[in-house]
Coordinates of C-alpha atoms and ligand atoms in Angstrom, one line a residue:
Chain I
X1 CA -4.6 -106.6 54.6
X2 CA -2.5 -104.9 52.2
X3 CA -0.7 -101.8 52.8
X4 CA 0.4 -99.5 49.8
X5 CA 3.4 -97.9 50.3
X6 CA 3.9 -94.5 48.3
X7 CA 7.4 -94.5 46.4
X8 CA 8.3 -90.8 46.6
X9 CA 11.3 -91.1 43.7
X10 CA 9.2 -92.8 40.9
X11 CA 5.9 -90.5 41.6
X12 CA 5.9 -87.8 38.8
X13 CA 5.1 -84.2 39.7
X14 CA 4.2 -81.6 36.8
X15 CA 4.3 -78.1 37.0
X16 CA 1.0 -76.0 37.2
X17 CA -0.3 -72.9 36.6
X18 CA -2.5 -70.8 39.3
X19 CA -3.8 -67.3 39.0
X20 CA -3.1 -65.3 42.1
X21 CA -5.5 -62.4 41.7
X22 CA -6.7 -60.0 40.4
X23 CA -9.0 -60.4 43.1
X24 CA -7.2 -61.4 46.2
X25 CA -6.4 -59.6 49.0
X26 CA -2.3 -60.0 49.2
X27 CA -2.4 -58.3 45.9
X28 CA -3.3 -55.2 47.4
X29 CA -5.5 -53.9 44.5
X30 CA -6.0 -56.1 41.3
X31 CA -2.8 -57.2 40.4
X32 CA -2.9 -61.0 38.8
X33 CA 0.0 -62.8 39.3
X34 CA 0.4 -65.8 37.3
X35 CA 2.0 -68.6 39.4
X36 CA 3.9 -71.8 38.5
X37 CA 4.1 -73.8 41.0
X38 CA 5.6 -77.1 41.8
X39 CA 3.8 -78.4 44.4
X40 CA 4.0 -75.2 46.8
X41 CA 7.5 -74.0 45.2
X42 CA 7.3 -71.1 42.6
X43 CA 9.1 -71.3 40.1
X44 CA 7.6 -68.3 37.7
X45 CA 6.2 -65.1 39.0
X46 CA 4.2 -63.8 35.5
X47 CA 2.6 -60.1 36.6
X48 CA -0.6 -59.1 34.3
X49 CA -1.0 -55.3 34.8
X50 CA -3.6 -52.9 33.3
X51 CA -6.6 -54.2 35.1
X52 CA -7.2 -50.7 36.6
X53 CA -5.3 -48.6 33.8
X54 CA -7.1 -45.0 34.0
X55 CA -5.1 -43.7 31.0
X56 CA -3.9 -40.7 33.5
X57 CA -0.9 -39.8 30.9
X58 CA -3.1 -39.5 27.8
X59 CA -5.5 -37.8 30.1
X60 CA -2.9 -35.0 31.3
X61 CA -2.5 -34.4 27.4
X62 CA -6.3 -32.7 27.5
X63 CA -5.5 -31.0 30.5
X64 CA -4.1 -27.5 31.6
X65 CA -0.7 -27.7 34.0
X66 CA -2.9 -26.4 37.3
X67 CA -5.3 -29.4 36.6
X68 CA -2.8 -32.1 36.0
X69 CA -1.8 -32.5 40.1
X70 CA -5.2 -33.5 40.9
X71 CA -4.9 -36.5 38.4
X72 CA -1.8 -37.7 40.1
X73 CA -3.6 -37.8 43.2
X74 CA -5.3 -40.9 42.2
X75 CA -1.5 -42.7 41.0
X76 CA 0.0 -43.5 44.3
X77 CA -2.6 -42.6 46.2
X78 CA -0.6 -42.9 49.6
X79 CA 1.7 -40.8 48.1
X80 CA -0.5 -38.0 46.9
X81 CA 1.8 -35.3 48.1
X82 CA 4.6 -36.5 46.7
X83 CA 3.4 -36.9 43.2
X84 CA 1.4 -33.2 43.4
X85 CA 4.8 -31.9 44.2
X86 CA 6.6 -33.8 41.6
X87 CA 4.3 -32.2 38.7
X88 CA 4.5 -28.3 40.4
X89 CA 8.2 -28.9 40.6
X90 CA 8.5 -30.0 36.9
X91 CA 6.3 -26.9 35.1
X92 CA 8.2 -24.6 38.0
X93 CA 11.5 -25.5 36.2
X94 CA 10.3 -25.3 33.1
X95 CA 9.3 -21.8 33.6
X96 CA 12.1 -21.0 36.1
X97 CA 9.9 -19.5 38.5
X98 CA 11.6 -19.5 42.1
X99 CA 9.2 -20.6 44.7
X100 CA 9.4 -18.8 48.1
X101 CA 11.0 -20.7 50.6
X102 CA 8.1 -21.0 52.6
X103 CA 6.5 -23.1 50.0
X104 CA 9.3 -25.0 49.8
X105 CA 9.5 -26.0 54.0
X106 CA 5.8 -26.4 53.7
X107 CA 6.2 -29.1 51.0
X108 CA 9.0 -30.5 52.3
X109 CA 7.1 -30.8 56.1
X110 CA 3.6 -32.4 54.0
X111 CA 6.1 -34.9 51.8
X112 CA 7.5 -36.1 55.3
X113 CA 4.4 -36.1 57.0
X114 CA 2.6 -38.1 54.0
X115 CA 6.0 -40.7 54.0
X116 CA 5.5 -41.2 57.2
X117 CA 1.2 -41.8 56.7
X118 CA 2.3 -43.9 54.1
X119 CA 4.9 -46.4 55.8
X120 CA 2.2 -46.9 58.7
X121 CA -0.6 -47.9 56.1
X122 CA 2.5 -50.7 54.8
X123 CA 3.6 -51.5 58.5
X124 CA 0.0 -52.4 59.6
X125 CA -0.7 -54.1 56.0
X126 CA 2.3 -56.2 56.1
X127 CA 1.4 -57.2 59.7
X128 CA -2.2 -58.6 57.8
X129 CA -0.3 -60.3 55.4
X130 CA 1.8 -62.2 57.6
X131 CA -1.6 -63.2 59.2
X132 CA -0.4 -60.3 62.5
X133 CA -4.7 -58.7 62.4
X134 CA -3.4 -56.5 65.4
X135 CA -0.6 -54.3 63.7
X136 CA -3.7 -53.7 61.3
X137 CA -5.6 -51.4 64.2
X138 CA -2.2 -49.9 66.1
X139 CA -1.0 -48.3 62.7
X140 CA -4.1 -47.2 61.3
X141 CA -4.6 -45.7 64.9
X142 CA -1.4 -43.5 64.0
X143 CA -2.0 -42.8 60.6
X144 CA -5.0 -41.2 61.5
X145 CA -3.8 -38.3 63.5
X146 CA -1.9 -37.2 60.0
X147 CA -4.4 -37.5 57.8
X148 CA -6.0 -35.2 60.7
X149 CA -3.6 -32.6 60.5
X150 CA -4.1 -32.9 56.1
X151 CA -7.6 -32.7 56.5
X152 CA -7.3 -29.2 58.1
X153 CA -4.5 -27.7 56.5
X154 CA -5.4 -29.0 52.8
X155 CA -9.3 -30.0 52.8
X156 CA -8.5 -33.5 52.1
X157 CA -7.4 -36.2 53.6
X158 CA -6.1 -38.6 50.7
X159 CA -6.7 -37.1 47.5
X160 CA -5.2 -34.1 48.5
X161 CA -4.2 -31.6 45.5
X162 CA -2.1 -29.4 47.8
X163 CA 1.2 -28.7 45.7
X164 CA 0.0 -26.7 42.4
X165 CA 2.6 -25.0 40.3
X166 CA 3.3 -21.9 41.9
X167 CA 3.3 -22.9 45.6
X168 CA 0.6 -24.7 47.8
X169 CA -3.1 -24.3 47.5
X170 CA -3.8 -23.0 51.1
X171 CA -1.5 -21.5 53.7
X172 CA -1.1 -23.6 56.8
X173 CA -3.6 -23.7 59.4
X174 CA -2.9 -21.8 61.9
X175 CA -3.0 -25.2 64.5
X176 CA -0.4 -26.8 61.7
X177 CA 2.5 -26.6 64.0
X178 CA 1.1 -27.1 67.1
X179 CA -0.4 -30.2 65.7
X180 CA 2.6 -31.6 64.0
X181 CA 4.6 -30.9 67.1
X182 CA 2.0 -32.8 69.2
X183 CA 2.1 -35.8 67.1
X184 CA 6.1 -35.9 66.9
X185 CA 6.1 -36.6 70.5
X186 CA 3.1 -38.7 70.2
X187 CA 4.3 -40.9 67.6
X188 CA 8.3 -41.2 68.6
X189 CA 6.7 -42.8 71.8
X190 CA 4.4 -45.2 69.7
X191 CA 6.9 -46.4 67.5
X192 CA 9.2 -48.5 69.7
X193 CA 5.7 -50.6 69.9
X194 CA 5.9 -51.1 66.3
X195 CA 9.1 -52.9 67.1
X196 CA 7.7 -54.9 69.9
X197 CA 4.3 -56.0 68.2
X198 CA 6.2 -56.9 64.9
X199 CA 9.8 -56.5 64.6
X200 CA 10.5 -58.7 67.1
X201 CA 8.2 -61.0 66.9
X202 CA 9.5 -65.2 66.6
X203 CA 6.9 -66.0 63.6
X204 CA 7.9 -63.2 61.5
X205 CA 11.3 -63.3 61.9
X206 CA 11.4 -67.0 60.9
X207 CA 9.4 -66.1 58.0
X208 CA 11.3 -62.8 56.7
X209 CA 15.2 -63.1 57.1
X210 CA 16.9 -64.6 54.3
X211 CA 13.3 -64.5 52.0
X212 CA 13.7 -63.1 49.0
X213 CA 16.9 -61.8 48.4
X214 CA 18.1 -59.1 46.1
X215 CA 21.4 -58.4 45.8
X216 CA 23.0 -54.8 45.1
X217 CA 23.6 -56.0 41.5
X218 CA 20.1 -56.7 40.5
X219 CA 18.5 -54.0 42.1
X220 CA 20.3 -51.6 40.4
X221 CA 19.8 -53.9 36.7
X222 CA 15.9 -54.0 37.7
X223 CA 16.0 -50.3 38.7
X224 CA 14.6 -51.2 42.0
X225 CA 14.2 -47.6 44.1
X226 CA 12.7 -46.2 47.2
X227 CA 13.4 -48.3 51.0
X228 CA 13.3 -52.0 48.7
X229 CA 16.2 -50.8 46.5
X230 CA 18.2 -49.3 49.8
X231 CA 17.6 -52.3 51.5
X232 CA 20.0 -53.8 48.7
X233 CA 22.5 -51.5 49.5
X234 CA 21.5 -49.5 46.4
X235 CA 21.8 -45.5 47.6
X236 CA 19.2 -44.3 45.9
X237 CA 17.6 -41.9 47.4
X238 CA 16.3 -38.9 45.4
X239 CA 16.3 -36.8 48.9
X240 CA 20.0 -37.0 49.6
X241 CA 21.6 -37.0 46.0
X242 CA 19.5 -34.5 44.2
X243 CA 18.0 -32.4 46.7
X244 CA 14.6 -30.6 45.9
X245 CA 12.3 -28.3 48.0
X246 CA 14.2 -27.8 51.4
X247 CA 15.8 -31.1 51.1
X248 CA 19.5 -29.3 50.8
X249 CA 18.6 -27.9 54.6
X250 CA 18.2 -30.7 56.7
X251 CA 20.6 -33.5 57.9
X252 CA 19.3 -36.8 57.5
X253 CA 20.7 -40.4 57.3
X254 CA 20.3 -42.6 54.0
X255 CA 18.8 -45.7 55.3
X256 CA 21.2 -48.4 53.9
X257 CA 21.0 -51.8 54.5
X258 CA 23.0 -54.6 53.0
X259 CA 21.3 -58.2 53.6
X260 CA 18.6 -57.1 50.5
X261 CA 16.0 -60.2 52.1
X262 CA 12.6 -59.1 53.1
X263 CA 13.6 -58.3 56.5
X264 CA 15.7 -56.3 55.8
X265 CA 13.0 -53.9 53.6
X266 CA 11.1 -53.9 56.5
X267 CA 13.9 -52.5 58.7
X268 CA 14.5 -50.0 56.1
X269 CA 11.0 -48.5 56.1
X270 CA 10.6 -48.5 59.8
X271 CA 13.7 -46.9 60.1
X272 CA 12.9 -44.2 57.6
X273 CA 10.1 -43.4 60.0
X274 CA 11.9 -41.9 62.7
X275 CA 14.4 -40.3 60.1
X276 CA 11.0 -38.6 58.7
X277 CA 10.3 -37.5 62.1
X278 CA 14.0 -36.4 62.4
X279 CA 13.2 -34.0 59.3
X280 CA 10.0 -32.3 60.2
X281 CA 11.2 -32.0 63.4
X282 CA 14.1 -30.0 62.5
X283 CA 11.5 -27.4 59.9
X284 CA 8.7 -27.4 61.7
X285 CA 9.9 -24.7 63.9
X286 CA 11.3 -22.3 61.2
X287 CA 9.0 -21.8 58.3
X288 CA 9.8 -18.9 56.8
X289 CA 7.5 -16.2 56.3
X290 CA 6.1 -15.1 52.8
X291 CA 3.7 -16.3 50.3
X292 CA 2.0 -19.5 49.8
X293 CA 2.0 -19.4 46.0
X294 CA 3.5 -17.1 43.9
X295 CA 1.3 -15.3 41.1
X296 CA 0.8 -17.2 38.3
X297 CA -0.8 -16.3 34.6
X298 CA -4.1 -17.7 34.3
X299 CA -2.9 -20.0 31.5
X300 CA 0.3 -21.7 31.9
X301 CA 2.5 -22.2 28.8
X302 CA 5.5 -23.8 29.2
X303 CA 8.1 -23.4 26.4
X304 CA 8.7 -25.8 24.0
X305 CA 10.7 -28.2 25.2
X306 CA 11.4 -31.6 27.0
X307 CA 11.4 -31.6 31.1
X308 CA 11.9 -34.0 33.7
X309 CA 12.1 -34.0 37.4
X310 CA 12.7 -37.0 40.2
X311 CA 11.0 -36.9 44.0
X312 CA 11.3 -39.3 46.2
X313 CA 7.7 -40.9 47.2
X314 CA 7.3 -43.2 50.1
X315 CA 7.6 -46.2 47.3
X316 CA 10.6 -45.2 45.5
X317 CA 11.6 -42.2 42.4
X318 CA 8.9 -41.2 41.0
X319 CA 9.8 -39.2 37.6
X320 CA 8.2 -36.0 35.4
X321 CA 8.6 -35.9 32.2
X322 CA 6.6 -33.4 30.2
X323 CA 7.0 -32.5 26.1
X324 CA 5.9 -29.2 25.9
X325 CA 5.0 -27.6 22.4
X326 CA 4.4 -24.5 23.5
X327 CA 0.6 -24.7 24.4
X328 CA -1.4 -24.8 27.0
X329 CA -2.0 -28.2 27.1
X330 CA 1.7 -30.9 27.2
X331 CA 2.6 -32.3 24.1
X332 CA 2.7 -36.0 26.1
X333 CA 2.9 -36.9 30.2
X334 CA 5.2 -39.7 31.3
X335 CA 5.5 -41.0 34.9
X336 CA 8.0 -43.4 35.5
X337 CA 6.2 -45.1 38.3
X338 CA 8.3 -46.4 41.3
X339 CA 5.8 -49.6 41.7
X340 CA 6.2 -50.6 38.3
X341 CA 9.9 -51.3 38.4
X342 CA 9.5 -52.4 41.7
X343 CA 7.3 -54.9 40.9
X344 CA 9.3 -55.9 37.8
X345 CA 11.9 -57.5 40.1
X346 CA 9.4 -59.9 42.0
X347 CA 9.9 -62.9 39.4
X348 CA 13.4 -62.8 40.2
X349 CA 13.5 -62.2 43.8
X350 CA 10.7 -65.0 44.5
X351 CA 12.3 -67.9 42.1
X352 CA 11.8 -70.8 44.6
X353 CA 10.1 -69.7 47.4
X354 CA 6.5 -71.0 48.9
X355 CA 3.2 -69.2 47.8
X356 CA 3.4 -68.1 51.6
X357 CA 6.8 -66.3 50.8
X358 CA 5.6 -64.6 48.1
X359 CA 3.1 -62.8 49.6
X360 CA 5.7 -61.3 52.1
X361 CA 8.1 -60.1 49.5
X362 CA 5.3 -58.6 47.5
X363 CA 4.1 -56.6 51.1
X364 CA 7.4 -55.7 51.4
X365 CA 7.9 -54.2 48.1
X366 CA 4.7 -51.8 49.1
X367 CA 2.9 -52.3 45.6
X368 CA 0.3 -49.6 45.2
X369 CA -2.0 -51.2 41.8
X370 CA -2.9 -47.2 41.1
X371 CA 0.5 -46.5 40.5
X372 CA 1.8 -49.7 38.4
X373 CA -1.0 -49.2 36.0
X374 CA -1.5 -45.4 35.6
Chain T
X1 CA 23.1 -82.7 72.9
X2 CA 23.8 -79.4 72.3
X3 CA 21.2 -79.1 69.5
X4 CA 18.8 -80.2 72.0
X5 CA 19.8 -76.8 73.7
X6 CA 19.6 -74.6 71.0
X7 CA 16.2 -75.9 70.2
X8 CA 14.9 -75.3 73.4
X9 CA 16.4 -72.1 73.9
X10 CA 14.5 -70.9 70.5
X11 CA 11.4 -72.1 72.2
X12 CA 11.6 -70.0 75.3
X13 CA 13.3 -67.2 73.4
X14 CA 10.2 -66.9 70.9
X15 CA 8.1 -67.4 73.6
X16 CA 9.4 -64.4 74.9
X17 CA 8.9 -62.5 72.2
X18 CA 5.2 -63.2 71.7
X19 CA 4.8 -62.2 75.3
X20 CA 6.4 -58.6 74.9
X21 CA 3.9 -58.8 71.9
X22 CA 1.5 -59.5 73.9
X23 CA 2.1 -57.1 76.8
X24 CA 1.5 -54.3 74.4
X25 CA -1.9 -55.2 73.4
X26 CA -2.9 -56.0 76.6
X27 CA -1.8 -52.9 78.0
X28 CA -4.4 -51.1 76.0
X29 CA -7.3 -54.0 76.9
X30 CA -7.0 -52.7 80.4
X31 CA -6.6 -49.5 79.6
X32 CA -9.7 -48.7 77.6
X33 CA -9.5 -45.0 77.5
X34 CA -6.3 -45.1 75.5
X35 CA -8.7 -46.3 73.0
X36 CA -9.5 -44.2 70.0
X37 CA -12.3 -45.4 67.8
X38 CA -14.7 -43.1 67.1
X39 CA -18.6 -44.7 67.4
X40 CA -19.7 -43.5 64.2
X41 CA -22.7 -42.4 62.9
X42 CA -24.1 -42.6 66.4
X43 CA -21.6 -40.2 67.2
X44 CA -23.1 -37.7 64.4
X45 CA -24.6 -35.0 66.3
X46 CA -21.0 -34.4 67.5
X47 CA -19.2 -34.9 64.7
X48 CA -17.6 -31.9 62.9
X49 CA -15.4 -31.6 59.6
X50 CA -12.7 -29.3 59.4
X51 CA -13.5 -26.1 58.3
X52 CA -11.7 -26.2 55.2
X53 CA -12.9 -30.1 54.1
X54 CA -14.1 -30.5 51.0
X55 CA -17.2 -32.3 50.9
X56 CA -19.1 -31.0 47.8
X57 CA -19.3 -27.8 46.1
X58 CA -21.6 -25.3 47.0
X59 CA -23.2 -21.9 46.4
X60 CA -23.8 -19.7 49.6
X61 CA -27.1 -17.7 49.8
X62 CA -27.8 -15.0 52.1
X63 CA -31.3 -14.0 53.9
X64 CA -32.5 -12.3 50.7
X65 CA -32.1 -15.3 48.5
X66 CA -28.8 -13.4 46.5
X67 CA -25.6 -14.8 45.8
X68 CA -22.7 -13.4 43.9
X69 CA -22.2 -15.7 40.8
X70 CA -22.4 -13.1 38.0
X71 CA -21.8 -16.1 35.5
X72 CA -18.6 -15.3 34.1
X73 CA -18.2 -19.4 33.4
X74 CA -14.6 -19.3 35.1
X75 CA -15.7 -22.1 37.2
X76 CA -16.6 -24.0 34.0
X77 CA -13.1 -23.4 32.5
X78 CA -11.4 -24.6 35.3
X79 CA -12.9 -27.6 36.2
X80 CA -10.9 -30.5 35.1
X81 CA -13.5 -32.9 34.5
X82 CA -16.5 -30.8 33.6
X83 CA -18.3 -31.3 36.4
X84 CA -19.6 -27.5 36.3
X85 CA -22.3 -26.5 33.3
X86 CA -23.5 -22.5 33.5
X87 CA -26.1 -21.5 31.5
X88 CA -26.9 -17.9 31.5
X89 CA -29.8 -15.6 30.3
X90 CA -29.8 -12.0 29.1
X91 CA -32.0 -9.5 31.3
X92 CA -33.2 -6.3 31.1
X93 CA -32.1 -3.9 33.3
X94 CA -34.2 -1.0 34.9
X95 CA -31.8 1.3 32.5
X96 CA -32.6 -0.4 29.6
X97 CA -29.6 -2.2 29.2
X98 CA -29.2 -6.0 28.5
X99 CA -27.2 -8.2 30.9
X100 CA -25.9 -11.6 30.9
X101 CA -27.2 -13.3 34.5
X102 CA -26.6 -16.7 35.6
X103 CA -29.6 -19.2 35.0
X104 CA -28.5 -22.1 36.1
X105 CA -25.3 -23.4 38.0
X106 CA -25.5 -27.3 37.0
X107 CA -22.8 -28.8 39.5
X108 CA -22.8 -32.6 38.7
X109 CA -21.3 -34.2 41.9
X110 CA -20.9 -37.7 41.0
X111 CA -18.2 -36.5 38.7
X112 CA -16.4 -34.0 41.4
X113 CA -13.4 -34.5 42.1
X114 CA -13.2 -32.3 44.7
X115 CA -10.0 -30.9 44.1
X116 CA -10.7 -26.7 44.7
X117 CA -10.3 -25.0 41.8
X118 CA -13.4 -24.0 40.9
X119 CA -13.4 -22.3 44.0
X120 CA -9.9 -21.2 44.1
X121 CA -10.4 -19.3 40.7
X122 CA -13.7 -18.0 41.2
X123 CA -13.4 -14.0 40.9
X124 CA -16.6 -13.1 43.1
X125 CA -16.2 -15.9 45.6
X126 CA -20.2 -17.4 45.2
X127 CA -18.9 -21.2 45.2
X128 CA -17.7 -22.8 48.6
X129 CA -16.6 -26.2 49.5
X130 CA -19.5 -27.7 51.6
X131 CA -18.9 -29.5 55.0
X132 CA -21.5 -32.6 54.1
X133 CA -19.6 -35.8 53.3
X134 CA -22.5 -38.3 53.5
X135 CA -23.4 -38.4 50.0
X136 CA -25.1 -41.6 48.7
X137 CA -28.1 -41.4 47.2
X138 CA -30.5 -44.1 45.4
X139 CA -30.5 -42.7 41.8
X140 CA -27.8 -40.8 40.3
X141 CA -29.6 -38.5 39.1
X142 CA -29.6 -36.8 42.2
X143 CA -26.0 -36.1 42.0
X144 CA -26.4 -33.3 39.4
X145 CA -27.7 -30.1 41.4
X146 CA -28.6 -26.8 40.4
X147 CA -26.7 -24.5 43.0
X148 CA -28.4 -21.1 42.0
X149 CA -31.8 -21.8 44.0
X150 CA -34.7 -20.9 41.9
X151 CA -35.8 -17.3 42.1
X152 CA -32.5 -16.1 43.3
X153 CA -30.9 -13.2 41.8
X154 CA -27.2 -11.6 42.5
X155 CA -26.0 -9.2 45.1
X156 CA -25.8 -6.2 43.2
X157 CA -25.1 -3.0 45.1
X158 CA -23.3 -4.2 48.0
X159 CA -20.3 -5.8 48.7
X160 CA -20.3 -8.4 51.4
Ligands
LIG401 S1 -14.0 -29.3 42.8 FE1 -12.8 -29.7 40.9 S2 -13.9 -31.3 39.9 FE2 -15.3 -30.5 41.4 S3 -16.5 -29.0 40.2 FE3 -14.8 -27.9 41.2 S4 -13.2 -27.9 39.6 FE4 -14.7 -29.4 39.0
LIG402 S1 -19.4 -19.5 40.4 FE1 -17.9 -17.9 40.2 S2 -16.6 -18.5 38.5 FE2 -18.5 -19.7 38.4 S3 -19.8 -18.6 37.0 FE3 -20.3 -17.9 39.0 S4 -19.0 -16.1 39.4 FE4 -18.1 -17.2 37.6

């Protein structure tokens, strides 16, 4: 009997190509990822983007300012807040119209609340990722006690179209604050099991720290933003350097971290959570009175101009800008999408990882497909 | 020798980690009424919306078969995906004088996007956001409603 032996030097591997997506269910949405792989190595990350492009800017160009939130509700949809406010906040510079500072707590309170929604739908996601099925039920669990408390104070429960310029679409429900006070407590006892279930957890340490890394330097050069670019070390968050709503009223810590691997993102985003908390808790007990919108003409003109303004949405900046000519409807829309620059980076933070890898460092950079394509 | 050690020691360390892990989730196996999944849609009779969900858009008529849409076409204007169509009729009135009345509200749902402000701007208040949420249907067609019913006519005198 003969026995082969296999000579591992003089065997000749070639690289390959593999399409990851747009139909597969790490992509969160359909992304296609265009792998070359060495065996199980990547060496090339190529994204394709546009397979769900809705044309939202060119849309908004048809469309009157008080109708151009509701489009934005369907960008980052786990976000929806955030990106209703960024538009309201952009036309209500551009007119210079001071809103009342109940509006403002109120938006501030919602933009916290929805973070917060947001970070559990990721937590419980990247916990399916890593192949954790159980973190899937315990943060959906969570998540749905604030898409509760939407659901009575704005009608909705994702697609919320609660910030319109001028102020907020409904006053709070009268059970708002109990409600929000009762889920504080609720959830600051919850989340130390987040860090049981997952944080701590052998298997996903092994397979997070020192995956991925992305130094301070690059995330700045890729324009990485939101909890993946402050993971870096990159202080960038909207919140703390250019305050907006009732941002300038609360104390709050910047999450920095300085290790930039995918653990490290992680940390960051479950450590924005109880900073969120922090936040509401510290307005939820002194709205102001007054008005819930201010009066507004009937048709909005803005004057001619070019405007721009930043939030910070659970993903990263999210940016206005608006060219106004005068009319009712805006010259030309652009959103300058945190999950597009976001997922710019992944080519360079997943050069020579395993297909395994990947998937972790694209769950932790939170990619919402909505939002890359627009 | 002492990476024998080490390796061990990672053992029983993760170990211990899958255990505290563990001692969450079974916490809440023997503890079933922690549990918080709602049995739906056997749990329908019980099952309420909030009042203020938005579930579709609707047109509130009273005992007399009246509602207030005087047709002004408000609705239409503000609908950001024209999902609303009013078609309106002139009338006669007792006095002789000709009036524009609604004739039909045509509220296609399938292109709602429920976002309010039809409702919001509304000036007599005859559209509401309705409570039902369990919308399929087998043919789209059904999706485009006439909200006036037939025969109805506006609230004239009175204001409610
Ligand atoms: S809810 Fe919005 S999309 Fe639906 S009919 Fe009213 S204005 Fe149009
Ligand atoms: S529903 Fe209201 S806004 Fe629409 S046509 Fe009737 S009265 Fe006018």
């Amino acid at each position: 009997m003969t026995t082969t032996t296999l000579d591992f030097d003089t065997i000749k591997t070639q690289e390959y190509l593999v399409n990851m997506g747009p139909q597969h269910p790490s992509t969160h949405g359909v992304l296609r990822l265009v792998l070359k792989l060495e065996g199980e190595i990547v060496h090339n990350v190529d994204p394709v983007v546009g397979y769900i492009h809705s044309g939202i800017e060119k849309m908004c160009e048809s469309l009157a300012y008080h109708q151009i939130p509701h489009l934005t509700d369907r960008m980052d949809y786990l976000s929806a807040h955030m990106n209703n406010e960024a538009v309201a906040l952009c036309v209500e510079n551009a007119l210079q119209i001071e809103v009342p500072d109940r509006v403002k707590v109120i938006r501030t309170i919602m933009a916290e609340l929805q973070r917060l929604a947001s970070h559990q739908l990721w937590w419980c996601v990247m916990g399916m990722d890593m192949g954790a099925l159980t973190t899937f039920f315990y943060g959906l669990r969570d998540r749905e006690l604030i898409l509760d408390i939407f659901e009575e104070t704005c009608g909705a429960r994702l697609t919320l179209n609660y910030s319109t310029p001028g102020g907020v679409m409904f006053d709070i429900h009268p059970n708002f604050q109990k409600r929000v006070k009762d889920f504080i407590k609720y959830f600051r006892a919850k989340l130390p099991e987040y860090n049981q279930l997952l944080s701590g957890n052998v298997i996903f340490r092994e397979r997070t720290i020192g995956i991925g890394h992305l130094s301070q330097k690059d995330a700045i050069a890729w324009g990485v933003t939101g909890p993946s670019g402050r993971a870096s070390g990159f202080a960038c968050d909207v919140r703390k350097h250019h305050p907006y709503s009732a941002y300038d009223r609360v104390n709050f810590n910047e999450i920095l971290r300085t290790e930039g691997d995918t653990y490290a993102r992680y940390q960051a985003r479950v450590d924005e959570m109880s900073e969120s908390l922090d936040i509401i808790g510290q307005l939820i007990d002194n709205i102001p009175e007054g008005d819930h919108q201010v009066k507004m003409k009937g048709i909005i003109k803005l004057p001619e101009g070019e405007f721009y303004q930043r939030v910070e949405t659970a993903r990263g900046e999210l940016g206005v800008f608006i060219v106004s000519d005068g009319k009712k409807n805006p010259y030309r829309v652009k959103f300058r999408s945190p999950g597009f620059s976001n997922l710019a980076a992944l080519n360079h933070m997943s050069k020579g990882v395993k297909i395994a890898d990947l998937v972790a460092i694209m769950s932790t950079l939170d990619l919402v497909i909505p939002d890359i394509d627009r | 020798m002492k990476e024998i050690i080490r390796y061990l020691n990672d053992i029983i360390k993760g170990l211990c980690t899958l255990v505290k892990g563990m001692a969450v989730t079974g916490h809440y196996f023997f503890h079933p009424k922690l549990i918080t999944t709602q049995q739906y849609p056997e749990n329908r009779a019980t099952l309420k919306m909030q009042e203020r969900f938005r579930g579709e858009v609707i047109m509130p008529h009273d005992a007399n078969n009246r509602h207030k849409c005087t047709g002004c076409g408000i609705c239409e204007m503000n609908c950001p995906n024209g999902s609303i169509e009013i078609i309106t009729r002139m009338i006669e009135t007792p006095e002789g004088k000709k009036k524009k009345v609604i004739d039909k509200h045509i509220y296609h749902l399938g292109m709602c996007t429920l976002c309010n402000l039809c409702v919001k701007a509304c000036p007599t208040g005859a559209i509401v956001m309705g409570q039902k949420f369990e919308h399929a249907v087998w043919d789209r067609s059904q999706l485009t409603k006439v909200l006036n019913q037939p025969g109805s006519e506006i609230m004239t005198d009175e204001k409610e």
